[in-house]
Short mmCIF file of C-alpha atoms in Angstrom, two decimals:
data_model
loop_
_atom_site.label_atom_id
_atom_site.label_comp_id
_atom_site.label_asym_id
_atom_site.label_seq_id
_atom_site.Cartn_x
_atom_site.Cartn_y
_atom_site.Cartn_z
CA UNK A 70 -22.37 -5.64 47.39
CA UNK A 71 -19.01 -7.04 48.52
CA UNK A 72 -19.47 -10.08 46.26
CA UNK A 73 -20.27 -7.82 43.30
CA UNK A 74 -17.15 -5.75 43.93
CA UNK A 75 -15.02 -8.89 44.15
CA UNK A 76 -16.51 -10.19 40.91
CA UNK A 77 -15.83 -6.88 39.17
CA UNK A 78 -12.28 -6.89 40.49
CA UNK A 79 -11.70 -10.35 39.04
CA UNK A 80 -13.33 -9.54 35.71
CA UNK A 81 -11.64 -6.15 35.21
CA UNK A 82 -8.28 -7.53 34.02
CA UNK A 83 -10.05 -9.69 31.44
CA UNK A 84 -12.07 -6.73 30.17
CA UNK A 85 -8.93 -4.61 29.95
CA UNK A 86 -7.17 -7.28 27.95
CA UNK A 87 -10.11 -7.53 25.57
CA UNK A 88 -9.68 -4.09 24.05
CA UNK A 89 -8.67 -3.65 20.42
CA UNK A 90 -5.96 -1.08 19.84
CA UNK A 91 -6.33 -0.84 16.08
CA UNK A 92 -7.97 -2.72 13.28
CA UNK A 93 -9.31 -4.99 12.18
CA UNK A 94 -7.49 -4.36 8.90
CA UNK A 95 -7.86 -6.46 5.79
CA UNK A 96 -4.66 -7.68 4.15
CA UNK A 97 -4.46 -9.59 0.90
CA UNK A 98 -7.40 -11.25 -0.82
CA UNK A 99 -6.93 -14.43 -2.85
CA UNK A 100 -9.35 -17.01 -4.21
CA UNK A 101 -8.88 -19.43 -1.32
CA UNK A 102 -7.94 -17.25 1.63
CA UNK A 103 -8.00 -13.76 3.10
CA UNK A 104 -5.77 -12.16 5.75
CA UNK A 105 -7.32 -10.20 8.62
CA UNK A 106 -5.04 -8.17 10.93
CA UNK A 107 -5.98 -7.15 14.48
CA UNK A 108 -3.98 -5.46 17.25
CA UNK A 109 -5.00 -5.68 20.91
CA UNK A 110 -3.99 -3.51 23.86
CA UNK A 111 -2.76 -6.47 25.93
CA UNK A 112 -2.23 -10.23 25.52
CA UNK A 113 -5.41 -11.86 24.23
CA UNK A 114 -6.81 -14.66 22.11
CA UNK A 115 -8.21 -13.24 18.88
CA UNK A 116 -10.35 -14.97 16.27
CA UNK A 117 -12.91 -14.02 13.66
CA UNK A 118 -16.18 -15.59 12.63
CA UNK A 119 -17.49 -14.91 9.15
CA UNK A 120 -20.25 -15.82 6.76
CA UNK A 121 -21.07 -15.29 3.11
CA UNK A 122 -23.51 -12.46 2.52
CA UNK A 123 -26.97 -13.97 2.28
CA UNK A 124 -25.88 -17.22 3.95
CA UNK A 125 -25.71 -17.45 7.73
CA UNK A 126 -23.43 -20.51 7.75
CA UNK A 127 -20.78 -19.32 10.22
CA UNK A 128 -17.11 -20.14 9.87
CA UNK A 129 -14.76 -19.51 12.79
CA UNK A 130 -10.97 -19.35 12.85
CA UNK A 131 -8.76 -20.78 15.57
CA UNK A 132 -7.71 -18.19 18.16
CA UNK A 133 -4.38 -16.43 17.67
CA UNK A 134 -2.66 -15.34 20.88
CA UNK A 135 -1.21 -11.84 20.85
CA UNK A 136 2.03 -11.11 22.69
CA UNK A 137 4.11 -8.07 23.58
CA UNK A 138 7.08 -9.32 21.53
CA UNK A 139 5.01 -8.91 18.35
CA UNK A 140 3.17 -5.74 19.42
CA UNK A 141 0.02 -7.72 20.35
CA UNK A 142 -0.74 -8.31 16.67
CA UNK A 143 -2.86 -11.19 15.41
CA UNK A 144 -2.63 -12.18 11.75
CA UNK A 145 -5.66 -14.33 11.05
CA UNK A 146 -6.29 -16.41 7.92
CA UNK A 147 -9.86 -16.96 6.78
CA UNK A 148 -9.47 -20.16 4.74
CA UNK A 149 -13.00 -21.56 4.60
CA UNK A 150 -14.02 -19.30 1.75
CA UNK A 151 -15.40 -19.62 -1.76
CA UNK A 152 -14.06 -17.83 -4.82
CA UNK A 153 -15.64 -14.56 -5.88
CA UNK A 154 -17.77 -14.02 -2.78
CA UNK A 155 -18.32 -11.24 -0.27
CA UNK A 156 -18.35 -11.95 3.44
CA UNK A 157 -19.33 -10.24 6.67
CA UNK A 158 -17.23 -10.91 9.74
CA UNK A 159 -16.94 -10.31 13.46
CA UNK A 160 -13.89 -10.08 15.72
CA UNK A 161 -13.76 -12.02 18.95
CA UNK A 162 -11.28 -11.20 21.72
CA UNK A 163 -11.04 -13.79 24.48
CA UNK A 164 -14.24 -15.24 23.08
CA UNK A 165 -16.16 -11.98 23.35
CA UNK A 166 -17.62 -10.28 20.28
CA UNK A 167 -16.24 -6.79 19.75
CA UNK A 168 -18.63 -3.98 18.78
CA UNK A 169 -17.94 -1.60 15.87
CA UNK A 170 -20.02 1.30 14.56
CA UNK A 171 -19.14 0.52 10.94
CA UNK A 172 -19.52 -2.63 8.82
CA UNK A 173 -16.85 -5.34 8.65
CA UNK A 174 -16.65 -7.09 5.28
CA UNK A 175 -14.09 -8.81 3.07
CA UNK A 176 -14.10 -10.48 -0.33
CA UNK A 177 -12.37 -13.24 -2.23
CA UNK A 178 -11.13 -12.93 -5.77
CA UNK A 179 -13.09 -14.44 -8.63
CA UNK A 180 -12.01 -17.35 -10.84
CA UNK A 181 -12.69 -15.77 -14.22
CA UNK A 182 -9.81 -17.18 -16.29
CA UNK A 183 -10.90 -19.38 -19.23
CA UNK A 184 -14.53 -18.72 -18.29
CA UNK A 185 -15.52 -15.13 -19.04
CA UNK A 186 -14.18 -11.58 -19.14
CA UNK A 187 -12.45 -10.36 -15.99
CA UNK A 188 -14.60 -8.47 -13.49
CA UNK A 189 -14.56 -4.71 -13.21
CA UNK A 190 -12.89 -3.45 -10.04
CA UNK A 191 -11.53 -0.31 -8.44
CA UNK A 192 -8.79 0.63 -6.01
CA UNK A 193 -7.33 3.66 -4.26
CA UNK A 194 -3.74 4.84 -4.52
CA UNK A 195 -2.00 7.39 -2.32
CA UNK A 196 1.25 8.19 -0.52
CA UNK A 197 2.75 10.42 2.17
CA UNK A 198 0.54 9.96 5.24
CA UNK A 199 1.75 11.98 8.23
CA UNK A 200 0.00 11.56 11.57
CA UNK A 201 0.76 14.38 14.01
CA UNK A 202 2.11 13.67 17.49
CA UNK A 203 2.93 16.80 19.48
CA UNK A 204 5.62 15.17 21.65
CA UNK A 205 7.78 14.17 18.68
CA UNK A 206 6.80 16.62 15.93
CA UNK A 207 8.96 19.60 15.09
CA UNK A 208 7.97 22.86 16.84
CA UNK A 209 5.57 25.12 15.02
CA UNK A 210 2.74 24.41 12.66
CA UNK A 211 1.88 20.67 12.50
CA UNK A 212 3.15 18.97 9.33
CA UNK A 213 0.20 16.61 9.06
CA UNK A 214 -3.48 17.31 8.68
CA UNK A 215 -6.66 16.79 6.70
CA UNK A 216 -7.43 13.35 8.08
CA UNK A 217 -10.93 13.82 6.70
CA UNK A 218 -9.35 12.31 3.60
CA UNK A 219 -9.85 8.83 5.11
CA UNK A 220 -13.62 9.32 5.19
CA UNK A 221 -13.56 10.58 1.60
CA UNK A 222 -11.53 7.54 0.54
CA UNK A 223 -13.86 5.13 2.30
CA UNK A 224 -16.87 6.73 0.60
CA UNK A 225 -15.47 5.76 -2.84
CA UNK A 226 -16.15 2.07 -2.05
CA UNK A 227 -12.98 0.57 -3.59
CA UNK A 228 -12.10 -3.10 -3.62
CA UNK A 229 -8.64 -2.43 -2.19
CA UNK A 230 -6.12 0.28 -1.40
CA UNK A 231 -2.51 0.52 -2.52
CA UNK A 232 -0.16 2.50 -0.28
CA UNK A 233 2.79 3.90 -2.27
CA UNK A 234 5.25 4.63 0.53
CA UNK A 235 5.80 7.18 3.30
CA UNK A 236 2.73 5.57 4.78
CA UNK A 237 3.83 7.13 8.08
CA UNK A 238 6.91 9.07 9.18
CA UNK A 239 9.53 7.87 11.62
CA UNK A 240 10.82 10.67 13.89
CA UNK A 241 14.15 11.11 15.69
CA UNK A 242 13.11 9.21 18.87
CA UNK A 243 11.93 6.21 16.84
CA UNK A 244 15.20 4.54 15.85
CA UNK A 245 14.99 1.57 18.17
CA UNK A 246 12.69 -1.41 17.91
CA UNK A 247 10.55 0.08 20.68
CA UNK A 248 10.38 3.40 18.87
CA UNK A 249 9.47 1.81 15.56
CA UNK A 250 6.64 -0.14 17.18
CA UNK A 251 5.37 3.06 18.73
CA UNK A 252 5.38 4.91 15.40
CA UNK A 253 3.57 2.10 13.60
CA UNK A 254 1.05 1.88 16.44
CA UNK A 255 0.46 5.62 16.42
CA UNK A 256 -0.21 5.78 12.69
CA UNK A 257 -2.35 2.65 12.54
CA UNK A 258 -4.63 3.62 15.46
CA UNK A 259 -6.07 6.81 13.91
CA UNK A 260 -9.79 6.56 14.63
CA UNK A 261 -11.05 8.00 11.34
CA UNK A 262 -9.12 5.48 9.23
CA UNK A 263 -10.56 2.38 10.91
CA UNK A 264 -13.62 1.93 8.63
CA UNK A 265 -11.34 2.04 5.57
CA UNK A 266 -9.09 -0.61 7.10
CA UNK A 267 -11.96 -2.83 8.20
CA UNK A 268 -13.63 -3.42 4.81
CA UNK A 269 -11.06 -2.49 2.15
CA UNK A 270 -8.14 -4.82 1.40
CA UNK A 271 -4.74 -3.17 1.92
CA UNK A 272 -1.41 -3.58 0.06
CA UNK A 273 1.72 -1.47 0.55
CA UNK A 274 5.29 -0.64 -0.33
CA UNK A 275 7.60 1.62 1.68
CA UNK A 276 9.69 4.67 0.91
CA UNK A 277 12.29 6.52 2.97
CA UNK A 278 10.17 7.75 5.88
CA UNK A 279 8.56 4.40 6.72
CA UNK A 280 11.88 2.62 6.13
CA UNK A 281 14.11 5.01 8.07
CA UNK A 282 15.08 8.69 8.11
CA UNK A 283 14.75 11.14 5.23
CA UNK A 284 16.48 9.88 2.05
CA UNK A 285 17.49 6.66 3.82
CA UNK A 286 19.47 4.17 1.74
CA UNK A 287 21.09 0.71 1.97
CA UNK A 288 23.41 1.90 4.75
CA UNK A 289 20.58 2.37 7.27
CA UNK A 290 21.67 0.24 10.26
CA UNK A 291 18.13 -0.66 11.39
CA UNK A 292 16.96 -1.86 7.98
CA UNK A 293 16.27 -5.38 9.24
CA UNK A 294 14.15 -3.99 12.08
CA UNK A 295 12.27 -1.86 9.54
CA UNK A 296 11.62 -5.00 7.51
CA UNK A 297 10.36 -6.81 10.61
CA UNK A 298 7.96 -3.93 11.27
CA UNK A 299 6.68 -3.90 7.70
CA UNK A 300 5.91 -7.60 7.81
CA UNK A 301 4.19 -7.25 11.19
CA UNK A 302 1.99 -4.31 10.29
CA UNK A 303 1.10 -4.95 6.63
CA UNK A 304 -0.63 -7.86 4.92
CA UNK A 305 1.10 -8.32 1.56
CA UNK A 306 0.81 -11.86 0.16
CA UNK A 307 4.49 -12.51 -0.56
CA UNK A 308 8.08 -11.24 -0.58
CA UNK A 309 10.35 -12.05 -3.51
CA UNK A 310 13.49 -11.82 -1.36
CA UNK A 311 12.28 -12.66 2.17
CA UNK A 312 15.24 -11.17 4.04
CA UNK A 313 16.15 -8.45 1.55
CA UNK A 314 13.42 -5.85 1.51
CA UNK A 315 9.75 -5.67 0.62
CA UNK A 316 9.75 -6.49 -3.12
CA UNK A 317 6.69 -8.53 -4.07
CA UNK A 318 3.76 -8.96 -6.39
CA UNK A 319 0.02 -9.45 -6.38
CA UNK A 320 -2.77 -9.75 -8.91
CA UNK A 321 -6.33 -8.48 -8.94
CA UNK A 322 -8.44 -9.81 -11.81
CA UNK A 323 -6.37 -9.24 -14.97
CA UNK A 324 -4.02 -6.58 -13.52
CA UNK A 325 -0.69 -7.37 -11.89
CA UNK A 326 1.09 -5.13 -9.40
CA UNK A 327 4.86 -5.23 -8.97
CA UNK A 328 5.82 -3.81 -5.58
CA UNK A 329 9.32 -2.36 -5.78
CA UNK A 330 11.79 -1.52 -3.02
CA UNK A 331 13.73 1.68 -3.68
CA UNK A 332 15.51 1.66 -0.30
CA UNK A 333 17.04 -1.69 0.59
CA UNK A 334 19.72 -1.68 -2.12
CA UNK A 335 19.81 2.02 -3.03
CA UNK A 336 23.19 3.74 -2.97
CA UNK A 337 23.42 7.13 -1.21
CA UNK A 338 22.13 10.04 -3.26
CA UNK A 339 25.43 11.80 -2.70
CA UNK A 340 27.47 9.09 -4.43
CA UNK A 341 28.78 10.64 -7.66
CA UNK A 342 28.56 7.60 -9.90
CA UNK A 343 26.08 7.21 -12.81
CA UNK A 344 26.22 3.42 -12.30
CA UNK A 345 25.16 3.54 -8.66
CA UNK A 346 22.45 1.15 -7.48
CA UNK A 347 18.80 2.15 -7.31
CA UNK A 348 16.83 -1.10 -7.26
CA UNK A 349 19.97 -3.22 -7.77
CA UNK A 350 20.71 -5.71 -10.56
CA UNK A 351 19.02 -8.53 -8.64
CA UNK A 352 15.74 -6.69 -8.20
CA UNK A 353 15.87 -5.36 -11.77
CA UNK A 354 16.29 -8.89 -13.13
CA UNK A 355 13.36 -10.09 -11.03
CA UNK A 356 11.14 -7.29 -12.30
CA UNK A 357 11.99 -7.71 -15.99
CA UNK A 358 11.57 -11.48 -15.81
CA UNK A 359 8.20 -11.09 -14.09
CA UNK A 360 7.05 -8.55 -16.67
CA UNK A 361 8.25 -10.73 -19.55
CA UNK A 362 6.12 -13.67 -18.45
CA UNK A 363 3.09 -11.65 -17.36
CA UNK A 364 -0.11 -11.80 -19.42
CA UNK A 365 -1.81 -9.04 -17.46
CA UNK A 366 -3.77 -6.36 -19.30
CA UNK A 367 -2.02 -3.71 -17.21
CA UNK A 368 1.30 -4.25 -15.44
CA UNK A 369 1.56 -1.63 -12.71
CA UNK A 370 5.02 -1.05 -11.23
CA UNK A 371 4.66 0.59 -7.82
CA UNK A 372 7.69 2.53 -6.60
CA UNK A 373 8.45 5.15 -3.98
CA UNK A 374 10.07 7.64 -6.36
CA UNK A 375 9.19 8.87 -9.85
CA UNK A 376 10.53 6.79 -12.75
CA UNK A 377 9.30 8.30 -16.02
CA UNK A 378 10.15 11.94 -15.43
CA UNK A 379 13.65 12.88 -16.65
CA UNK A 380 13.91 15.56 -13.95
CA UNK A 381 17.03 14.95 -11.85
CA UNK A 382 15.50 16.29 -8.67
CA UNK A 383 15.10 14.94 -5.15
CA UNK A 384 15.03 11.12 -5.38
CA UNK A 385 13.64 10.60 -8.88
CA UNK A 386 15.08 7.56 -10.66
CA UNK A 387 16.59 9.95 -13.21
CA UNK A 388 19.37 10.54 -10.67
CA UNK A 389 20.34 6.89 -11.14
CA UNK A 390 21.10 7.09 -14.85
CA UNK A 391 22.40 3.61 -15.61
CA UNK A 392 19.49 1.70 -14.08
CA UNK A 393 16.82 3.95 -15.55
CA UNK A 394 18.40 3.76 -19.02
CA UNK A 395 18.66 -0.03 -18.77
CA UNK A 396 15.05 -0.35 -17.58
CA UNK A 397 13.68 1.72 -20.46
CA UNK A 398 15.83 -0.13 -22.98
CA UNK A 399 14.74 -3.57 -21.75
CA UNK A 400 11.05 -2.68 -21.63
CA UNK A 401 11.30 -1.84 -25.31
CA UNK A 402 13.62 -4.69 -26.32
CA UNK A 403 11.43 -7.30 -24.64
CA UNK A 404 8.28 -5.82 -26.19
CA UNK A 405 6.44 -5.84 -22.86
CA UNK A 406 2.92 -4.38 -23.24
CA UNK A 407 0.74 -2.63 -20.70
CA UNK A 408 3.37 -1.19 -18.37
CA UNK A 409 2.44 1.71 -16.05
CA UNK A 410 4.20 3.28 -13.05
CA UNK A 411 2.53 4.41 -9.81
CA UNK A 412 4.79 6.55 -7.63
CA UNK A 413 4.85 9.04 -4.75
CA UNK A 414 7.44 10.89 -2.64
CA UNK A 415 7.18 14.32 -4.26
CA UNK A 416 4.33 15.95 -2.28
CA UNK A 417 2.82 16.94 -5.60
CA UNK A 418 0.55 14.91 -7.87
CA UNK A 419 0.86 14.62 -11.64
CA UNK A 420 0.84 12.30 -14.61
CA UNK A 421 3.98 11.94 -16.70
CA UNK A 422 4.00 10.46 -20.21
CA UNK A 423 7.21 9.38 -21.93
CA UNK A 424 6.91 9.04 -25.69
CA UNK A 425 9.06 6.21 -27.10
CA UNK A 426 9.99 5.76 -30.73
CA UNK A 427 8.57 2.58 -32.24
CA UNK A 428 6.41 1.62 -29.26
CA UNK A 429 3.74 2.89 -26.89
CA UNK A 430 4.29 5.69 -24.33
CA UNK A 431 5.03 5.02 -20.66
CA UNK A 432 2.83 6.68 -18.04
CA UNK A 433 3.76 7.46 -14.44
CA UNK A 434 1.00 8.46 -12.00
CA UNK A 435 2.31 10.31 -8.95
CA UNK A 436 -0.13 10.89 -6.08
CA UNK A 437 1.26 12.77 -3.06
CA UNK A 438 0.61 13.74 -0.31
CA UNK A 439 -2.49 12.43 1.45
CA UNK A 440 -2.07 14.05 4.89
CA UNK A 441 1.57 15.17 4.96
CA UNK A 442 2.55 18.73 4.06
CA UNK A 443 2.22 19.74 0.43
CA UNK A 444 5.14 21.06 -1.62
CA UNK A 445 5.64 23.18 -4.72
CA UNK A 446 6.74 21.75 -8.04
CA UNK A 447 10.21 22.80 -9.17
CA UNK A 448 11.19 24.17 -12.55
CA UNK A 449 12.45 20.81 -13.84
CA UNK A 450 9.03 19.23 -13.21
CA UNK A 451 7.67 21.28 -16.09
CA UNK A 452 9.30 19.15 -18.77
CA UNK A 453 8.20 17.34 -21.91
CA UNK A 454 6.79 14.33 -20.01
CA UNK A 455 4.31 16.30 -17.85
CA UNK A 456 0.75 15.75 -19.07
CA UNK A 457 -0.91 19.19 -19.24
CA UNK A 458 -3.55 19.82 -16.60
CA UNK A 459 -2.46 17.05 -14.22
CA UNK A 460 -0.06 18.88 -11.89
CA UNK A 461 -1.75 19.36 -8.50
CA UNK A 462 -0.07 21.01 -5.51
CA UNK A 463 -2.45 20.10 -2.71
CA UNK A 464 -3.28 17.03 -0.65
CA UNK A 465 -4.95 14.38 -2.78
CA UNK A 466 -5.70 10.71 -3.40
CA UNK A 467 -6.69 8.74 -6.48
CA UNK A 468 -9.21 6.12 -7.47
CA UNK A 469 -8.48 3.79 -10.36
CA UNK A 470 -11.26 1.86 -12.08
CA UNK A 471 -10.60 -1.04 -14.45
CA UNK A 472 -13.50 -1.96 -16.74
CA UNK A 473 -14.37 -3.51 -20.09
CA UNK A 474 -13.82 -6.85 -21.86
CA UNK A 475 -10.49 -8.65 -21.63
CA UNK A 476 -9.40 -7.64 -25.13
CA UNK A 477 -10.20 -3.98 -24.57
CA UNK A 478 -9.72 -3.01 -20.92
CA UNK A 479 -9.97 0.59 -19.78
CA UNK A 480 -8.12 2.02 -16.80
CA UNK A 481 -9.64 5.28 -15.56
CA UNK A 482 -7.65 7.45 -13.15
CA UNK A 483 -9.47 10.05 -11.07
CA UNK A 484 -7.61 12.40 -8.73
CA UNK A 485 -9.57 13.76 -5.76
CA UNK A 486 -8.89 16.40 -3.13
CA UNK A 487 -9.25 15.54 0.55
CA UNK A 488 -12.97 16.37 0.43
CA UNK A 489 -13.49 13.79 -2.31
CA UNK A 490 -14.01 16.35 -5.08
CA UNK A 491 -12.72 15.52 -8.56
CA UNK A 492 -9.55 17.34 -9.63
CA UNK A 493 -9.01 15.55 -12.95
CA UNK A 494 -9.73 12.30 -14.78
CA UNK A 495 -7.71 10.44 -17.41
CA UNK A 496 -8.52 7.26 -19.32
CA UNK A 497 -5.97 4.73 -20.58
CA UNK A 498 -6.80 1.85 -22.94
CA UNK A 499 -4.96 -1.47 -22.84
CA UNK A 500 -5.10 -1.68 -26.65
CA UNK A 501 -3.05 1.51 -26.88
CA UNK A 502 -0.29 0.23 -24.58
CA UNK A 503 1.12 -2.36 -26.96
#
């Protein structure tokens, strides 16, 4: 018995170190590699082994050692993959296979160009995800709730998810590096979201609450720490300005996504100057140049705040007159087809449509909140750009499906409540956005 106790005593630290804190989470998917993210409770060596569905040839990654300085996070690249395939995978911690009660799968993107029509695909879009924590929440009724939404989202079987900002909420005790790690850890470790993370690829931008405090702008002193956190906890494929915010881009099939940063360069809301910075001239130039050279059927600009609506409320882009006017003018002057906006922030969901003389209308899909508190629309929201029947004032998420041949793609937007019930559906045709 004494020998058994000694053996257990020696093994116990290893078992403790082998626990996963959150994840695995899928990051980007490309044709030749996929990112898998895992966080452990303590220092550990983490690897994955994976195989193509229907083929038991196992591929194994080199171990990645997790350390306290990087929140015990392992970012693992699966690079022995084939284009357009689906894979199953397992996570190993210190060489031991971890058990999960849900499937772990990832996929690579298909090489369709110059060969055949692009594949159909679907993705989720949502914003404003508040995870309650009694010790740091405001007194009274909890602001967050309805985390059954994660199960509803997972049941829709999307190819990936796009997080549109306020993906969690920093609180007053969080404005140190230690505090920011805690807040990211707390939001990422929600048990009911783990199946969605484990088999659905994840992309993200930030908005004020996962960048800093409410309405945070370029003056936020911990902005570089916020950027460090974003790069640690998310799996985007690139950053256009590596040390200047989270701006980036990715493509899925024939659709391109332009991930905008409405915080890093944004002037304070209180600054009384119509020429004040929103994205900044540098980011605006990057976006317009990218759009001008894009051949995507749909070009989706993802931003924290609403762009199309002319309502000068809260942090809509309409409050930054010069940049919004310039953006709309250049989109028309450059004859850029297929542009859509996906936004959040407002704690309401709606679809805005801006008619433009001599060219196609611009649409802006706002989906908010997922689990944060809902809000009421204000009078200025009921303007000429609001598409009738799309204003929803409850927690919601959306699924977007892209189907059809290359020359006639259809983008179908469906808004769901937290139970996964349809609230409304709208269809947009690529041929009508030219």
